[in-house]
């Protein structure tokens, strides 16, 4: 039987970096579900479709293909209609579009089976917003990974600057707060800690400290 570890939390808590490192140490496959919402958002941007409920978006969902694969390094690659969009989905605009489009029930329904299927056949660490509450409610281990908004904005700001993007810290903090609000207040599958999830706060921890914390939580419980 396969084992599933669900890691949920707000934007910029370091979920993907930490989950990826923990998966490597533990020999699990890492699945970043935010990339799927980003890919659907990118499809809408490219086609000029509004990120809101309606026929236009339904038509788009029935005509696109979103696939999750892995490259030779074992890293996740997302394909939109066969094209590798793993890089194009990482801009601040794509983040905001993903946050908006992820509130649409048809989009969440569209991505649900894809996520569940991955966990059926593999030992996974899956990160997102609703993995422990909706996608994999029976996950063996659930972690809610968070940090103060200012700490998350600071980390994201540094990442974007390192990538050569021209951004201001205040704008990144505003984006973090807006996305938190959108993610926590949507009607469907809002971001919240599952009752049986362990809380991990990384505000005061550096990356290695955060990875060690998550690996120790997993080892204690498995
Ligand atoms: O983790 P991320 O920043 O790449 O996610 C992008 C957006 O997708 C985020 O604003 C919320 C949404 N999301 C979601 O609603 N459910 C998930 N399981 C993962 C992401």
mmCIF file of N, CA and C and ligand atoms in Angstrom, residues 8-12 15 32-35 37-38 90 94-96 98-100 102-103 108 115 127-131 135 156 179 182-183 186 189, ligand 1:
data_model
loop_
_atom_site.group_PDB
_atom_site.id
_atom_site.type_symbol
_atom_site.label_atom_id
_atom_site.label_comp_id
_atom_site.label_asym_id
_atom_site.label_seq_id
_atom_site.Cartn_x
_atom_site.Cartn_y
_atom_site.Cartn_z
ATOM 1 N N UNK A 8 0.143 21.149 3.960
ATOM 2 C CA UNK A 8 -0.618 22.317 3.533
ATOM 3 C C UNK A 8 -0.104 23.557 4.245
ATOM 4 N N UNK A 9 -0.428 24.708 3.677
ATOM 5 C CA UNK A 9 -0.045 25.956 4.326
ATOM 6 C C UNK A 9 -0.129 27.108 3.350
ATOM 7 N N UNK A 10 0.056 28.338 3.869
ATOM 8 C CA UNK A 10 -0.092 29.522 3.017
ATOM 9 C C UNK A 10 1.063 29.707 2.046
ATOM 10 N N UNK A 11 0.889 30.661 1.129
ATOM 11 C CA UNK A 11 1.910 30.971 0.123
ATOM 12 C C UNK A 11 3.199 31.412 0.801
ATOM 13 N N UNK A 12 4.311 30.903 0.307
ATOM 14 C CA UNK A 12 5.614 31.382 0.770
ATOM 15 C C UNK A 12 6.087 30.800 2.087
ATOM 16 N N UNK A 15 6.831 25.574 1.598
ATOM 17 C CA UNK A 15 6.313 24.211 1.436
ATOM 18 C C UNK A 15 7.050 23.432 0.354
ATOM 19 N N UNK A 32 3.845 18.909 -6.213
ATOM 20 C CA UNK A 32 3.507 20.306 -5.938
ATOM 21 C C UNK A 32 2.174 20.600 -6.641
ATOM 22 N N UNK A 33 1.087 20.611 -5.865
ATOM 23 C CA UNK A 33 -0.232 20.768 -6.503
ATOM 24 C C UNK A 33 -0.505 22.210 -6.935
ATOM 25 N N UNK A 34 0.199 23.174 -6.319
ATOM 26 C CA UNK A 34 0.021 24.578 -6.730
ATOM 27 C C UNK A 34 0.361 24.744 -8.205
ATOM 28 N N UNK A 35 1.326 23.943 -8.687
ATOM 29 C CA UNK A 35 1.737 24.035 -10.095
ATOM 30 C C UNK A 35 0.556 23.716 -11.022
ATOM 31 N N UNK A 37 -2.704 24.369 -10.393
ATOM 32 C CA UNK A 37 -3.581 25.553 -10.439
ATOM 33 C C UNK A 37 -2.930 26.660 -11.264
ATOM 34 N N UNK A 38 -1.606 26.783 -11.124
ATOM 35 C CA UNK A 38 -0.882 27.789 -11.915
ATOM 36 C C UNK A 38 -1.016 27.485 -13.408
ATOM 37 N N UNK A 90 5.813 30.509 -12.995
ATOM 38 C CA UNK A 90 6.451 31.013 -11.767
ATOM 39 C C UNK A 90 6.553 32.524 -11.664
ATOM 40 N N UNK A 94 1.322 35.013 -12.607
ATOM 41 C CA UNK A 94 0.789 33.644 -12.625
ATOM 42 C C UNK A 94 0.336 33.235 -11.223
ATOM 43 N N UNK A 95 1.046 33.730 -10.185
ATOM 44 C CA UNK A 95 0.652 33.416 -8.799
ATOM 45 C C UNK A 95 -0.728 33.979 -8.505
ATOM 46 N N UNK A 96 -0.929 35.228 -8.892
ATOM 47 C CA UNK A 96 -2.202 35.877 -8.595
ATOM 48 C C UNK A 96 -3.341 35.230 -9.395
ATOM 49 N N UNK A 98 -3.431 32.146 -10.406
ATOM 50 C CA UNK A 98 -3.683 30.821 -9.815
ATOM 51 C C UNK A 98 -4.566 30.953 -8.580
ATOM 52 N N UNK A 99 -4.288 31.983 -7.774
ATOM 53 C CA UNK A 99 -5.071 32.187 -6.559
ATOM 54 C C UNK A 99 -6.542 32.447 -6.922
ATOM 55 N N UNK A 100 -6.762 33.259 -7.952
ATOM 56 C CA UNK A 100 -8.148 33.585 -8.355
ATOM 57 C C UNK A 100 -8.844 32.355 -8.941
ATOM 58 N N UNK A 102 -8.211 29.267 -8.594
ATOM 59 C CA UNK A 102 -8.357 28.112 -7.702
ATOM 60 C C UNK A 102 -9.622 28.215 -6.848
ATOM 61 N N UNK A 103 -10.276 29.391 -6.858
ATOM 62 C CA UNK A 103 -11.525 29.534 -6.101
ATOM 63 C C UNK A 103 -12.729 29.038 -6.899
ATOM 64 N N UNK A 108 -11.343 23.171 -9.326
ATOM 65 C CA UNK A 108 -10.926 22.240 -8.261
ATOM 66 C C UNK A 108 -11.375 20.823 -8.599
ATOM 67 N N UNK A 115 -4.803 14.593 -8.894
ATOM 68 C CA UNK A 115 -4.017 14.568 -7.650
ATOM 69 C C UNK A 115 -4.192 13.230 -6.931
ATOM 70 N N UNK A 127 2.077 18.688 -1.561
ATOM 71 C CA UNK A 127 1.836 19.961 -0.878
ATOM 72 C C UNK A 127 0.794 20.800 -1.602
ATOM 73 N N UNK A 128 0.071 21.614 -0.808
ATOM 74 C CA UNK A 128 -0.983 22.440 -1.386
ATOM 75 C C UNK A 128 -1.693 23.234 -0.317
ATOM 76 N N UNK A 129 -3.008 23.366 -0.468
ATOM 77 C CA UNK A 129 -3.806 24.122 0.505
ATOM 78 C C UNK A 129 -4.876 23.233 1.149
ATOM 79 N N UNK A 130 -5.314 22.201 0.404
ATOM 80 C CA UNK A 130 -6.453 21.384 0.844
ATOM 81 C C UNK A 130 -6.112 19.895 0.752
ATOM 82 N N UNK A 131 -4.836 19.569 0.832
ATOM 83 C CA UNK A 131 -4.463 18.162 0.640
ATOM 84 C C UNK A 131 -4.957 17.318 1.834
ATOM 85 N N UNK A 135 -8.250 16.591 -0.576
ATOM 86 C CA UNK A 135 -7.695 15.695 -1.603
ATOM 87 C C UNK A 135 -7.357 14.327 -1.011
ATOM 88 N N UNK A 156 10.181 35.192 -0.329
ATOM 89 C CA UNK A 156 9.740 35.232 -1.725
ATOM 90 C C UNK A 156 10.423 36.377 -2.469
ATOM 91 N N UNK A 179 -3.152 36.929 -1.270
ATOM 92 C CA UNK A 179 -3.336 35.499 -1.567
ATOM 93 C C UNK A 179 -3.803 34.741 -0.327
ATOM 94 N N UNK A 182 -7.482 35.431 -0.088
ATOM 95 C CA UNK A 182 -8.237 34.680 -1.114
ATOM 96 C C UNK A 182 -8.284 33.187 -0.753
ATOM 97 N N UNK A 183 -7.123 32.640 -0.390
ATOM 98 C CA UNK A 183 -7.024 31.198 -0.155
ATOM 99 C C UNK A 183 -7.826 30.756 1.084
ATOM 100 N N UNK A 186 -12.160 31.570 0.454
ATOM 101 C CA UNK A 186 -13.008 31.094 -0.642
ATOM 102 C C UNK A 186 -13.998 30.067 -0.089
ATOM 103 N N UNK A 189 -13.086 24.427 -0.462
ATOM 104 C CA UNK A 189 -11.761 23.954 -0.039
ATOM 105 C C UNK A 189 -10.841 25.097 0.407
HETATM 106 O O1 LIG B 1 1.490 26.842 -3.792
HETATM 107 P P1 LIG B 1 1.378 27.870 -4.929
HETATM 108 O O2 LIG B 1 1.712 29.271 -4.516
HETATM 109 O O3 LIG B 1 2.120 27.449 -6.145
HETATM 110 O O4 LIG B 1 -0.193 27.857 -5.321
HETATM 111 C C1 LIG B 1 -0.735 28.723 -6.285
HETATM 112 C C2 LIG B 1 -2.208 28.996 -5.941
HETATM 113 O O5 LIG B 1 -2.967 27.797 -6.128
HETATM 114 C C3 LIG B 1 -2.478 29.459 -4.513
HETATM 115 O O6 LIG B 1 -2.798 30.820 -4.431
HETATM 116 C C4 LIG B 1 -3.644 28.643 -4.039
HETATM 117 C C5 LIG B 1 -3.891 27.626 -5.075
HETATM 118 N N1 LIG B 1 -3.810 26.250 -4.576
HETATM 119 C C6 LIG B 1 -4.958 25.695 -4.103
HETATM 120 O O7 LIG B 1 -5.988 26.350 -4.044
HETATM 121 N N2 LIG B 1 -4.961 24.391 -3.705
HETATM 122 C C7 LIG B 1 -3.842 23.667 -3.743
HETATM 123 N N3 LIG B 1 -3.872 22.399 -3.347
HETATM 124 C C8 LIG B 1 -2.635 24.260 -4.195
HETATM 125 C C9 LIG B 1 -2.647 25.557 -4.602
#
